[in-house]
Structures are given as structure tokens and as C-alpha cells.
């Protein structure tokens, strides 16, 4: 139950998008009244969210940097027996720390109100809770994340992973993240290990696959991680946290989101990488930099600006998940990281690539057997081809 009934911003869902919006508004419009409604007992879930520094505009960075827990000057990839250092800044946010920061903000200001409850319905200027309570807002933003069990879900491949945060007995071998290391058995699609050295002895290590199926055997993933660490001389470690995800990588547009849907539900995620921060942080910045009454217009303009990049990314996913075999999938990533300049890679991750970048990303791919007829056939309604794994 909230005592006030009218807010400038009412935010449904306190995950990544909702939390960043609440934080950005508190920094950029300190007098605006914000209500954040979340159905879980704490905001933000259980994640480590990473991003490229170049994903964020300078004005976004002014407030976003307060939330960043860890930063590196660059990272590396290990693909096809070749190591490449990529000099693009990389960073991470820990969801439990973001949750704490929001609580501090709420406790120390009169402008942020939080409510634990489940939103039943949103309308243009109000929302109602499962309890029947109705709350009004000038801007009512839907940040309720991925719609579960939605039958109209677009056709999609999946980026799925299990990540273990481990405490090692000795210092880890690298002080920069490794975004992809393909020195693991290639089963269930393209598979790689991701490592994030949070401190010298604290490591987030993930077994990740770009697969046509959602199914994920967590025990098998833990086993692969254990072998990977052991082969590098780290047989002994203590698991302090585990996270798991299955992010859709669609190759077809979903139904049009409602005007005030943002975050994942509103299509604000990178279809070809699964990263959301490039979009949700910059969108939060733009909404928070405008009047609440203009939020719908700001969202529509942002969506229009990324139309070309989104369409091309969906097309890339079609190529990855419908038109090439898992072996060729691996070659696509090897080529991406061995041939493309760092500037193209950075614009690609930020979903700000140009038509020239798109041509560069595509030209020279190994589309064996990718005839125009095969491409057209891929649009027909049929399930993903079952490639041997
Ligand atoms: C393990 C994992 C690691 C990831 N790592 C990265 C990464 O490194 N970088 C990156 O950019 N992205 C990453 N992602 C993807 C990113 O987390 C999501 O794309 C992002 O969280 C989407 O933000 P959102 O706010 O739209 O949805 P969510 O973060 O899912 O938030 C939705 C919120 O709405 C709440 N909610 C739902 N229904 C209701 C209701 N009826 N009433 C009230 N509240 C409701 C939910 O409880 C939830 O808290 C990762 C995802 C996972 C699962």
C-alpha cells in the first residue's frame, strides 16, 4: 500500500531496466516522484551484468559510472588457437550491489518509493496491482522483462550458460576478461568458456553455448567448468555463487510491443549478443533527461533509431541458427574476432554499427551452401533444423 496515489513515473518491474530508470531519474530529475514496483523480495535478481565502456554515451556514463563495480581497459578472446587482445574498456555491475544502492537511495530521499507487489495491468496513466490497488502516473513504464510462456514468441536460437563464481587458492592466470575461449568440446552448438577475473582470486567462469535448444544440463556445465579450471592448474576452488541464463536470440520480429514497454519486453536488447545494458542504460538516460509527459515519444524515437541495426542482428541470428551448421557457427565467431577492427567490434556490441560495418561483418563469412534459395526457404514456417550436435 502506498500513501501517495500520483507519481511522475510509475515503473513496473525492478530488474535491470526498472532499476536503471529509477537511478537515472533520481540523478537527473531529483524532484520527480518515482514509484518502483517489484514482485520479488529484492530488486535486480542474481546477476553480474557486463558491458563495453563504449556502449554508453558520455551523458549516460555520468550517472551510470556510480553503479559500476569492476572495470578493465580491455579483454581478450581465444579462438581457433589465436589469442587477440581487444583494447575496448569492459566493466561489470553486480546486481546485489545495485539492489543495495537503490535501497540507500530510497531511504535517503523523499522522491523514490518502492513497493513489493505484483502488477496485474498497465494502462496509459495508471497501473493496478493484484491486490486491486490502483496507482496513477504521468509516465507508466512496463519493465516486467521477458514474457514467460508467450506463444507468440518469435522464432529464436538461444545463448544459454551456467556461470560459477569461484574463489581460487592462487591468483588467476589473466588479469583481463576472456570473452570467448573455444578450447572446449564443441557440443550443443558453438560452445565457449567466458572468464571474468573479479579479483586476483575471485573468478566468474561460464560455460556458454549458442544452441538451437533451450535444454541445459547444469551438472554437465559444472563438470566442463571444473575440467577447464583443472587443466589450467586450478583443481581446488570454492563455489560462492552460481548464475544461469537462457537468453533468446530471435531471428524473427515478435509482435509489436506496447508503446510504454521498455527493457527486454519492449525489445531493448541486442538480439545478436544478448547484452541489454547498451540499450537499457542509454534509454534510461534519455527518458530521465526529458519530461515524464514526453516518455512515450522518447521511447518511440529510440526504437526507430535502432531499426536498421535490429533488423540486421535478427538476420545474423537467422544465419547462425538456421543457415549454418554448428561447425560453421564457430568459424563465424573466429572470423569476426580475427578480421574485424576494434572500432567495428565496439559499434557492433553497442548496436550502433553502420551499413559499412554490417557489410564488413557479413562479407567473407563462410556461408557454405548458402544459396539465395536456401535463404528464402529459411523464412518458411518450420522449426529450427536439427543439426547434429
Ligand atoms: C544470468 C544472466 C546474466 C546476464 N548477463 C548479462 C550481461 O552481462 N550483460 C547484459 O547486458 N545483459 C546480461 N543479461 C541479460 C539481462 O539480464 C536481461 O536482458 C535484462 O535483465 C533485461 O532487463 P529487464 O529489466 O527488461 O528485465 P529483468 O531484468 O528480467 O527484470 C524484470 C523484473 O520485473 C519483475 N516483474 C515481472 N513481472 C512482474 C509483475 N507482474 N509485477 C511486478 N514485477 C514484475 C521481475 O521480477 C524482474 O525483477 C544476463 C541475463 C542473465 C539471466
Short mmCIF file of C-alpha atoms and ligand atoms in Angstrom, two decimals:
data_model
loop_
_atom_site.label_atom_id
_atom_site.label_comp_id
_atom_site.label_asym_id
_atom_site.label_seq_id
_atom_site.Cartn_x
_atom_site.Cartn_y
_atom_site.Cartn_z
CA UNK A 1 0.00 0.00 0.00
CA UNK A 2 1.45 3.42 -0.92
CA UNK A 3 0.20 6.60 0.70
CA UNK A 4 0.51 8.79 -2.41
CA UNK A 5 -1.60 7.92 -5.43
CA UNK A 6 0.00 10.08 -8.11
CA UNK A 7 3.63 9.87 -9.29
CA UNK A 8 5.60 11.38 -12.16
CA UNK A 9 7.00 7.95 -13.05
CA UNK A 10 5.49 4.59 -12.15
CA UNK A 11 7.86 1.74 -13.02
CA UNK A 12 6.51 -1.83 -13.16
CA UNK A 13 9.39 -4.29 -12.61
CA UNK A 14 12.58 -3.66 -10.63
CA UNK A 15 15.00 -5.66 -12.78
CA UNK A 16 17.78 -4.15 -14.85
CA UNK A 17 15.73 -1.64 -16.85
CA UNK A 18 13.48 -0.57 -13.98
CA UNK A 19 16.38 -0.13 -11.56
CA UNK A 20 18.47 1.88 -14.01
CA UNK A 21 15.48 4.09 -14.79
CA UNK A 22 14.84 4.76 -11.10
CA UNK A 23 18.51 5.55 -10.56
CA UNK A 24 18.84 7.80 -13.63
CA UNK A 25 15.69 9.76 -12.78
CA UNK A 26 16.89 10.30 -9.22
CA UNK A 27 20.13 11.77 -10.57
CA UNK A 28 18.76 13.82 -13.48
CA UNK A 29 15.38 14.91 -12.09
CA UNK A 30 15.84 14.86 -8.32
CA UNK A 31 12.43 16.44 -7.68
CA UNK A 32 10.45 13.89 -9.73
CA UNK A 33 8.35 11.42 -7.72
CA UNK A 34 9.13 7.82 -8.73
CA UNK A 35 7.42 4.58 -7.72
CA UNK A 36 9.18 1.28 -8.42
CA UNK A 37 7.03 -1.88 -8.09
CA UNK A 38 8.71 -5.29 -7.92
CA UNK A 39 7.12 -8.66 -7.23
CA UNK A 40 10.26 -10.36 -5.90
CA UNK A 41 11.61 -9.73 -2.41
CA UNK A 42 14.67 -7.85 -3.77
CA UNK A 43 15.41 -5.78 -6.84
CA UNK A 44 17.63 -6.85 -9.70
CA UNK A 45 17.77 -10.64 -9.26
CA UNK A 46 21.05 -12.54 -9.14
CA UNK A 47 23.38 -11.46 -11.97
CA UNK A 48 26.70 -9.99 -12.90
CA UNK A 49 25.94 -7.64 -15.78
CA UNK A 50 28.81 -6.75 -18.05
CA UNK A 51 29.15 -4.18 -20.80
CA UNK A 52 31.63 -2.46 -23.09
CA UNK A 53 32.51 1.05 -21.96
CA UNK A 54 31.80 2.28 -25.50
CA UNK A 55 28.19 1.04 -25.20
CA UNK A 56 27.40 4.08 -23.08
CA UNK A 57 27.13 7.69 -24.19
CA UNK A 58 29.14 10.24 -22.20
CA UNK A 59 25.99 11.63 -20.59
CA UNK A 60 24.83 8.13 -19.58
CA UNK A 61 28.26 7.44 -18.09
CA UNK A 62 27.94 10.48 -15.76
CA UNK A 63 25.44 8.60 -13.53
CA UNK A 64 25.98 5.01 -14.68
CA UNK A 65 29.63 5.02 -13.57
CA UNK A 66 28.43 5.28 -9.93
CA UNK A 67 26.97 1.79 -10.32
CA UNK A 68 29.99 0.09 -11.85
CA UNK A 69 31.76 -2.40 -9.59
CA UNK A 70 34.64 -3.53 -11.78
CA UNK A 71 36.39 -2.15 -14.90
CA UNK A 72 39.15 -3.35 -17.22
CA UNK A 73 41.00 -1.50 -20.00
CA UNK A 74 40.41 -4.33 -22.46
CA UNK A 75 39.73 -8.03 -22.81
CA UNK A 76 40.87 -10.94 -24.92
CA UNK A 77 39.46 -13.86 -26.91
CA UNK A 78 40.99 -17.28 -27.56
CA UNK A 79 39.55 -18.58 -30.81
CA UNK A 80 40.93 -21.11 -33.28
CA UNK A 81 44.26 -21.26 -31.43
CA UNK A 82 44.77 -17.48 -31.70
CA UNK A 83 44.72 -15.02 -28.80
CA UNK A 84 43.61 -11.48 -29.60
CA UNK A 85 43.67 -8.61 -27.15
CA UNK A 86 40.84 -6.17 -27.80
CA UNK A 87 41.57 -2.70 -26.41
CA UNK A 88 37.96 -1.82 -25.60
CA UNK A 89 37.13 -0.99 -21.98
CA UNK A 90 34.90 -3.58 -20.29
CA UNK A 91 33.07 -3.42 -16.97
CA UNK A 92 30.58 -5.15 -14.67
CA UNK A 93 27.74 -4.32 -12.31
CA UNK A 94 26.78 -6.73 -9.51
CA UNK A 95 23.04 -6.99 -9.03
CA UNK A 96 23.20 -7.26 -5.22
CA UNK A 97 25.17 -4.00 -5.06
CA UNK A 98 22.70 -2.28 -7.39
CA UNK A 99 19.91 -3.51 -5.12
CA UNK A 100 21.71 -2.01 -2.09
CA UNK A 101 22.25 1.31 -3.88
CA UNK A 102 18.56 1.56 -4.71
CA UNK A 103 17.62 0.88 -1.11
CA UNK A 104 20.02 3.55 0.10
CA UNK A 105 18.57 5.99 -2.40
CA UNK A 106 15.04 5.18 -1.23
CA UNK A 107 15.98 5.54 2.44
CA UNK A 108 17.75 8.86 1.92
CA UNK A 109 15.39 10.66 -0.40
CA UNK A 110 11.73 11.68 -0.45
CA UNK A 111 11.42 11.02 -4.15
CA UNK A 112 11.84 7.28 -4.60
CA UNK A 113 9.16 4.96 -3.25
CA UNK A 114 9.43 1.21 -3.63
CA UNK A 115 6.62 -1.27 -3.39
CA UNK A 116 6.68 -5.02 -3.14
CA UNK A 117 3.78 -6.31 -5.21
CA UNK A 118 2.67 -7.88 -8.43
CA UNK A 119 1.39 -5.68 -11.23
CA UNK A 120 -1.73 -7.03 -12.88
CA UNK A 121 -2.43 -4.50 -15.57
CA UNK A 122 -0.95 -1.35 -17.06
CA UNK A 123 -2.80 1.46 -18.72
CA UNK A 124 -1.58 4.70 -20.24
CA UNK A 125 -1.69 6.68 -16.99
CA UNK A 126 -2.16 4.04 -14.29
CA UNK A 127 -1.44 0.53 -13.17
CA UNK A 128 -3.31 -1.91 -10.98
CA UNK A 129 -1.85 -4.45 -8.60
CA UNK A 130 -3.02 -7.98 -7.89
CA UNK A 131 -4.47 -6.60 -4.65
CA UNK A 132 -6.76 -4.34 -6.68
CA UNK A 133 -4.93 -1.16 -5.66
CA UNK A 134 -4.66 1.39 -8.49
CA UNK A 135 -1.79 3.88 -8.83
CA UNK A 136 -1.56 6.81 -11.24
CA UNK A 137 1.47 8.17 -13.04
CA UNK A 138 2.28 10.71 -15.74
CA UNK A 139 4.55 8.05 -17.30
CA UNK A 140 3.74 4.38 -16.56
CA UNK A 141 6.61 2.22 -17.78
CA UNK A 142 6.42 -1.52 -18.29
CA UNK A 143 9.76 -3.09 -17.29
CA UNK A 144 8.45 -6.56 -16.46
CA UNK A 145 11.09 -8.35 -18.54
CA UNK A 146 10.77 -11.36 -20.78
CA UNK A 147 7.16 -12.54 -21.07
CA UNK A 148 7.04 -16.12 -19.79
CA UNK A 149 5.25 -18.82 -21.75
CA UNK A 150 4.30 -16.47 -24.55
CA UNK A 151 3.08 -18.48 -27.50
CA UNK A 152 3.73 -15.58 -29.88
CA UNK A 153 7.44 -15.64 -29.00
CA UNK A 154 9.43 -15.11 -32.20
CA UNK A 155 11.49 -17.97 -33.56
CA UNK A 156 14.82 -17.97 -31.92
CA UNK A 157 18.13 -19.62 -31.14
CA UNK A 158 19.47 -19.46 -27.58
CA UNK A 159 22.51 -18.26 -25.72
CA UNK A 160 22.50 -20.42 -22.61
CA UNK A 161 25.01 -20.70 -19.85
CA UNK A 162 25.89 -21.70 -16.33
CA UNK A 163 28.29 -19.40 -14.51
CA UNK A 164 30.15 -20.20 -11.30
CA UNK A 165 31.75 -17.50 -9.20
CA UNK A 166 34.69 -19.28 -7.62
CA UNK A 167 37.30 -18.47 -5.00
CA UNK A 168 40.69 -19.84 -6.12
CA UNK A 169 43.62 -20.80 -3.95
CA UNK A 170 46.10 -18.99 -6.19
CA UNK A 171 45.98 -15.96 -8.48
CA UNK A 172 44.16 -16.48 -11.78
CA UNK A 173 46.34 -16.60 -14.92
CA UNK A 174 45.00 -13.41 -16.55
CA UNK A 175 44.02 -10.00 -15.28
CA UNK A 176 41.65 -9.23 -18.16
CA UNK A 177 38.34 -10.92 -19.01
CA UNK A 178 38.29 -13.57 -21.71
CA UNK A 179 35.01 -13.20 -23.58
CA UNK A 180 35.35 -16.42 -25.60
CA UNK A 181 37.70 -19.36 -25.26
CA UNK A 182 36.72 -22.13 -27.66
CA UNK A 183 39.15 -24.71 -26.24
CA UNK A 184 36.29 -26.90 -25.05
CA UNK A 185 34.48 -29.79 -26.69
CA UNK A 186 32.15 -28.35 -29.34
CA UNK A 187 28.80 -29.91 -28.48
CA UNK A 188 25.28 -28.47 -28.48
CA UNK A 189 26.08 -25.64 -30.90
CA UNK A 190 29.00 -23.25 -30.67
CA UNK A 191 30.45 -23.53 -27.18
CA UNK A 192 32.98 -21.43 -25.29
CA UNK A 193 34.20 -20.53 -21.80
CA UNK A 194 33.89 -16.94 -20.53
CA UNK A 195 36.07 -15.79 -17.64
CA UNK A 196 35.80 -12.59 -15.63
CA UNK A 197 38.57 -12.03 -13.07
CA UNK A 198 36.67 -10.06 -10.42
CA UNK A 199 39.75 -10.01 -8.18
CA UNK A 200 43.05 -11.89 -8.44
CA UNK A 201 41.45 -14.97 -6.83
CA UNK A 202 37.73 -14.45 -7.45
CA UNK A 203 36.65 -15.59 -10.91
CA UNK A 204 33.32 -15.77 -12.70
CA UNK A 205 33.60 -18.63 -15.17
CA UNK A 206 30.79 -19.57 -17.53
CA UNK A 207 30.13 -22.47 -19.87
CA UNK A 208 28.17 -20.88 -22.74
CA UNK A 209 26.53 -22.32 -25.85
CA UNK A 210 24.88 -20.75 -28.88
CA UNK A 211 22.37 -23.51 -29.40
CA UNK A 212 19.11 -24.30 -31.16
CA UNK A 213 17.65 -25.80 -27.99
CA UNK A 214 16.76 -24.37 -24.59
CA UNK A 215 17.68 -27.54 -22.72
CA UNK A 216 20.64 -27.13 -20.40
CA UNK A 217 22.22 -29.82 -18.25
CA UNK A 218 23.63 -27.83 -15.34
CA UNK A 219 25.64 -30.73 -13.95
CA UNK A 220 27.34 -31.20 -17.32
CA UNK A 221 28.18 -27.46 -17.40
CA UNK A 222 29.66 -27.58 -13.87
CA UNK A 223 31.71 -30.57 -14.97
CA UNK A 224 33.07 -28.72 -18.03
CA UNK A 225 33.96 -25.70 -15.87
CA UNK A 226 35.72 -27.95 -13.38
CA UNK A 227 37.76 -29.60 -16.16
CA UNK A 228 38.63 -26.22 -17.68
CA UNK A 229 39.92 -24.92 -14.35
CA UNK A 230 41.78 -28.15 -13.58
CA UNK A 231 43.56 -28.10 -16.96
CA UNK A 232 44.86 -24.65 -16.04
CA UNK A 233 46.14 -25.79 -12.65
CA UNK A 234 43.15 -24.79 -10.52
CA UNK A 235 41.80 -28.11 -9.30
CA UNK A 236 40.82 -26.65 -5.93
CA UNK A 237 38.28 -23.87 -5.67
CA UNK A 238 35.21 -22.92 -3.68
CA UNK A 239 31.97 -22.01 -5.45
CA UNK A 240 30.50 -18.86 -3.88
CA UNK A 241 27.66 -18.14 -6.29
CA UNK A 242 26.02 -19.66 -9.33
CA UNK A 243 24.02 -17.99 -12.08
CA UNK A 244 22.30 -19.42 -15.08
CA UNK A 245 20.59 -17.96 -18.12
CA UNK A 246 18.92 -18.84 -21.36
CA UNK A 247 18.69 -15.73 -23.50
CA UNK A 248 16.62 -15.92 -26.67
CA UNK A 249 18.46 -14.89 -29.84
CA UNK A 250 15.50 -14.25 -32.13
CA UNK A 251 15.66 -14.35 -35.90
CA UNK A 252 12.14 -13.12 -36.42
CA UNK A 253 10.42 -9.99 -35.14
CA UNK A 254 7.99 -10.53 -32.28
CA UNK A 255 4.61 -8.84 -32.07
CA UNK A 256 4.84 -5.07 -31.74
CA UNK A 257 5.48 -4.15 -28.08
CA UNK A 258 3.15 -1.69 -26.42
CA UNK A 259 4.25 1.94 -26.51
CA UNK A 260 5.40 2.12 -22.90
CA UNK A 261 7.18 -1.25 -22.79
CA UNK A 262 10.90 -0.88 -22.28
CA UNK A 263 13.75 -3.22 -21.30
CA UNK A 264 13.53 -6.74 -22.65
CA UNK A 265 9.76 -6.65 -23.01
CA UNK A 266 9.99 -3.57 -25.23
CA UNK A 267 12.68 -5.08 -27.48
CA UNK A 268 15.52 -3.09 -25.88
CA UNK A 269 18.20 -5.77 -26.01
CA UNK A 270 20.84 -6.68 -28.55
CA UNK A 271 19.36 -9.62 -30.49
CA UNK A 272 22.75 -10.95 -31.61
CA UNK A 273 24.74 -10.68 -28.36
CA UNK A 274 22.12 -10.97 -25.60
CA UNK A 275 23.53 -7.85 -23.88
CA UNK A 276 20.89 -5.40 -22.64
CA UNK A 277 22.99 -2.73 -20.98
CA UNK A 278 23.89 -0.84 -24.18
CA UNK A 279 20.22 -0.17 -24.79
CA UNK A 280 18.59 -0.04 -21.37
CA UNK A 281 21.17 2.33 -19.86
CA UNK A 282 21.11 4.81 -22.75
CA UNK A 283 17.31 4.63 -22.92
CA UNK A 284 17.09 5.27 -19.15
CA UNK A 285 19.32 8.29 -19.67
CA UNK A 286 17.10 9.69 -22.42
CA UNK A 287 13.84 9.11 -20.53
CA UNK A 288 15.34 10.70 -17.40
CA UNK A 289 16.59 13.69 -19.44
CA UNK A 290 13.05 14.51 -20.67
CA UNK A 291 9.76 15.43 -19.04
CA UNK A 292 7.66 12.49 -17.85
CA UNK A 293 4.90 13.52 -20.28
CA UNK A 294 7.34 13.02 -23.19
CA UNK A 295 8.41 9.47 -22.26
CA UNK A 296 6.32 7.75 -24.97
CA UNK A 297 7.84 9.96 -27.65
CA UNK A 298 11.40 9.35 -26.37
CA UNK A 299 10.84 5.56 -26.42
CA UNK A 300 9.37 5.60 -29.93
CA UNK A 301 12.25 7.70 -31.28
CA UNK A 302 14.86 5.41 -29.72
CA UNK A 303 13.14 2.33 -31.17
CA UNK A 304 13.12 3.92 -34.63
CA UNK A 305 16.78 4.85 -34.45
CA UNK A 306 17.87 1.25 -33.89
CA UNK A 307 15.63 -0.25 -36.58
CA UNK A 308 18.38 -0.98 -39.11
CA UNK A 309 20.74 -2.47 -36.51
CA UNK A 310 17.98 -4.63 -35.01
CA UNK A 311 16.91 -5.93 -38.42
CA UNK A 312 20.49 -6.79 -39.35
CA UNK A 313 21.04 -8.55 -36.00
CA UNK A 314 17.92 -10.67 -36.49
CA UNK A 315 19.28 -11.56 -39.90
CA UNK A 316 22.63 -12.54 -38.37
CA UNK A 317 20.79 -14.81 -35.95
CA UNK A 318 18.96 -16.42 -38.85
CA UNK A 319 22.33 -17.06 -40.42
CA UNK A 320 23.72 -18.50 -37.18
CA UNK A 321 20.78 -20.65 -36.16
CA UNK A 322 19.07 -21.61 -39.39
CA UNK A 323 21.54 -21.47 -42.22
CA UNK A 324 24.87 -22.78 -41.00
CA UNK A 325 25.86 -25.89 -39.11
CA UNK A 326 27.34 -25.57 -35.60
CA UNK A 327 30.83 -26.03 -37.06
CA UNK A 328 30.34 -23.09 -39.38
CA UNK A 329 28.86 -21.14 -36.45
CA UNK A 330 32.20 -21.44 -34.71
CA UNK A 331 34.00 -20.23 -37.84
CA UNK A 332 31.79 -17.14 -37.96
CA UNK A 333 32.96 -16.10 -34.49
CA UNK A 334 36.57 -16.88 -35.29
CA UNK A 335 36.40 -14.70 -38.36
CA UNK A 336 34.55 -11.91 -36.52
CA UNK A 337 37.32 -11.61 -33.95
CA UNK A 338 40.27 -12.22 -36.24
CA UNK A 339 39.35 -9.90 -39.12
CA UNK A 340 37.32 -7.00 -37.78
CA UNK A 341 38.89 -3.81 -36.42
CA UNK A 342 38.24 -2.93 -32.77
CA UNK A 343 36.08 0.07 -33.82
CA UNK A 344 33.68 -2.18 -35.73
CA UNK A 345 33.53 -4.64 -32.82
CA UNK A 346 32.74 -1.83 -30.41
CA UNK A 347 30.00 -0.37 -32.61
CA UNK A 348 28.60 -3.88 -33.11
CA UNK A 349 28.26 -4.53 -29.36
CA UNK A 350 26.76 -1.08 -28.80
CA UNK A 351 24.16 -1.78 -31.54
CA UNK A 352 25.38 1.37 -33.26
CA UNK A 353 27.06 -0.16 -36.29
CA UNK A 354 26.89 1.49 -39.70
CA UNK A 355 25.89 -0.03 -43.05
CA UNK A 356 29.61 -0.29 -43.86
CA UNK A 357 30.24 -2.17 -40.61
CA UNK A 358 27.35 -4.50 -41.46
CA UNK A 359 28.86 -5.24 -44.88
CA UNK A 360 32.22 -5.85 -43.23
CA UNK A 361 30.70 -8.22 -40.68
CA UNK A 362 28.91 -10.19 -43.37
CA UNK A 363 31.33 -10.22 -46.30
CA UNK A 364 33.69 -13.16 -46.28
CA UNK A 365 31.58 -15.21 -43.89
CA UNK A 366 31.79 -18.90 -44.65
CA UNK A 367 28.26 -19.40 -45.97
CA UNK A 368 28.90 -22.79 -47.49
CA UNK A 369 25.78 -23.91 -49.28
CA UNK A 370 24.09 -20.58 -48.52
CA UNK A 371 22.29 -20.13 -51.82
CA UNK A 372 19.62 -17.46 -52.29
CA UNK A 373 17.05 -20.28 -52.44
CA UNK A 374 18.17 -21.68 -49.09
CA UNK A 375 18.00 -18.20 -47.59
CA UNK A 376 14.42 -17.71 -48.84
CA UNK A 377 13.42 -21.16 -47.61
CA UNK A 378 14.56 -20.24 -44.12
CA UNK A 379 11.63 -17.80 -43.83
CA UNK A 380 9.07 -20.58 -44.18
CA UNK A 381 7.25 -21.57 -41.01
CA UNK A 382 9.13 -24.59 -39.76
CA UNK A 383 11.08 -25.46 -36.65
CA UNK A 384 14.84 -24.94 -36.47
CA UNK A 385 16.65 -27.59 -38.45
CA UNK A 386 18.02 -30.20 -36.09
CA UNK A 387 21.72 -30.14 -36.77
CA UNK A 388 23.79 -32.99 -35.45
CA UNK A 389 25.50 -31.93 -32.24
C1 LIG B 1 22.46 -14.95 -15.69
C2 LIG B 1 22.32 -13.77 -16.64
C3 LIG B 1 23.44 -12.99 -16.93
C4 LIG B 1 23.31 -11.91 -17.83
N1 LIG B 1 24.41 -11.17 -18.12
C5 LIG B 1 24.28 -10.04 -18.87
C6 LIG B 1 25.38 -9.18 -19.09
O1 LIG B 1 26.50 -9.49 -18.69
N2 LIG B 1 25.18 -8.02 -19.76
C7 LIG B 1 23.94 -7.67 -20.24
O2 LIG B 1 23.82 -6.57 -20.82
N3 LIG B 1 22.87 -8.49 -20.08
C8 LIG B 1 23.01 -9.65 -19.42
N4 LIG B 1 21.94 -10.48 -19.23
C9 LIG B 1 20.66 -10.13 -19.86
C10 LIG B 1 19.92 -9.14 -18.97
O3 LIG B 1 19.94 -9.57 -17.62
C11 LIG B 1 18.47 -9.01 -19.39
O4 LIG B 1 18.37 -8.82 -20.77
C12 LIG B 1 17.88 -7.83 -18.61
O5 LIG B 1 17.80 -8.20 -17.24
C13 LIG B 1 16.54 -7.39 -19.11
O6 LIG B 1 16.15 -6.33 -18.27
P1 LIG B 1 14.62 -6.07 -17.89
O7 LIG B 1 14.60 -5.06 -16.83
O8 LIG B 1 13.84 -5.86 -19.12
O9 LIG B 1 14.14 -7.49 -17.31
P2 LIG B 1 14.52 -8.16 -15.92
O10 LIG B 1 15.89 -7.75 -15.50
O11 LIG B 1 14.23 -9.59 -16.10
O12 LIG B 1 13.52 -7.51 -14.89
C14 LIG B 1 12.14 -7.73 -14.92
C15 LIG B 1 11.64 -7.52 -13.49
O13 LIG B 1 10.23 -7.40 -13.49
C16 LIG B 1 9.74 -8.14 -12.39
N5 LIG B 1 8.34 -8.49 -12.70
C17 LIG B 1 7.89 -9.35 -13.63
N6 LIG B 1 6.54 -9.39 -13.63
C18 LIG B 1 6.14 -8.54 -12.66
C19 LIG B 1 4.86 -8.15 -12.17
N7 LIG B 1 3.72 -8.64 -12.68
N8 LIG B 1 4.81 -7.25 -11.16
C20 LIG B 1 5.97 -6.72 -10.63
N9 LIG B 1 7.18 -7.07 -11.04
C21 LIG B 1 7.28 -7.96 -12.05
C22 LIG B 1 10.65 -9.36 -12.30
O14 LIG B 1 10.59 -9.97 -11.03
C23 LIG B 1 12.00 -8.71 -12.60
O15 LIG B 1 12.64 -8.26 -11.44
C24 LIG B 1 22.06 -11.60 -18.39
C25 LIG B 1 20.94 -12.41 -18.10
C26 LIG B 1 21.08 -13.49 -17.24
C27 LIG B 1 19.86 -14.33 -16.96
#
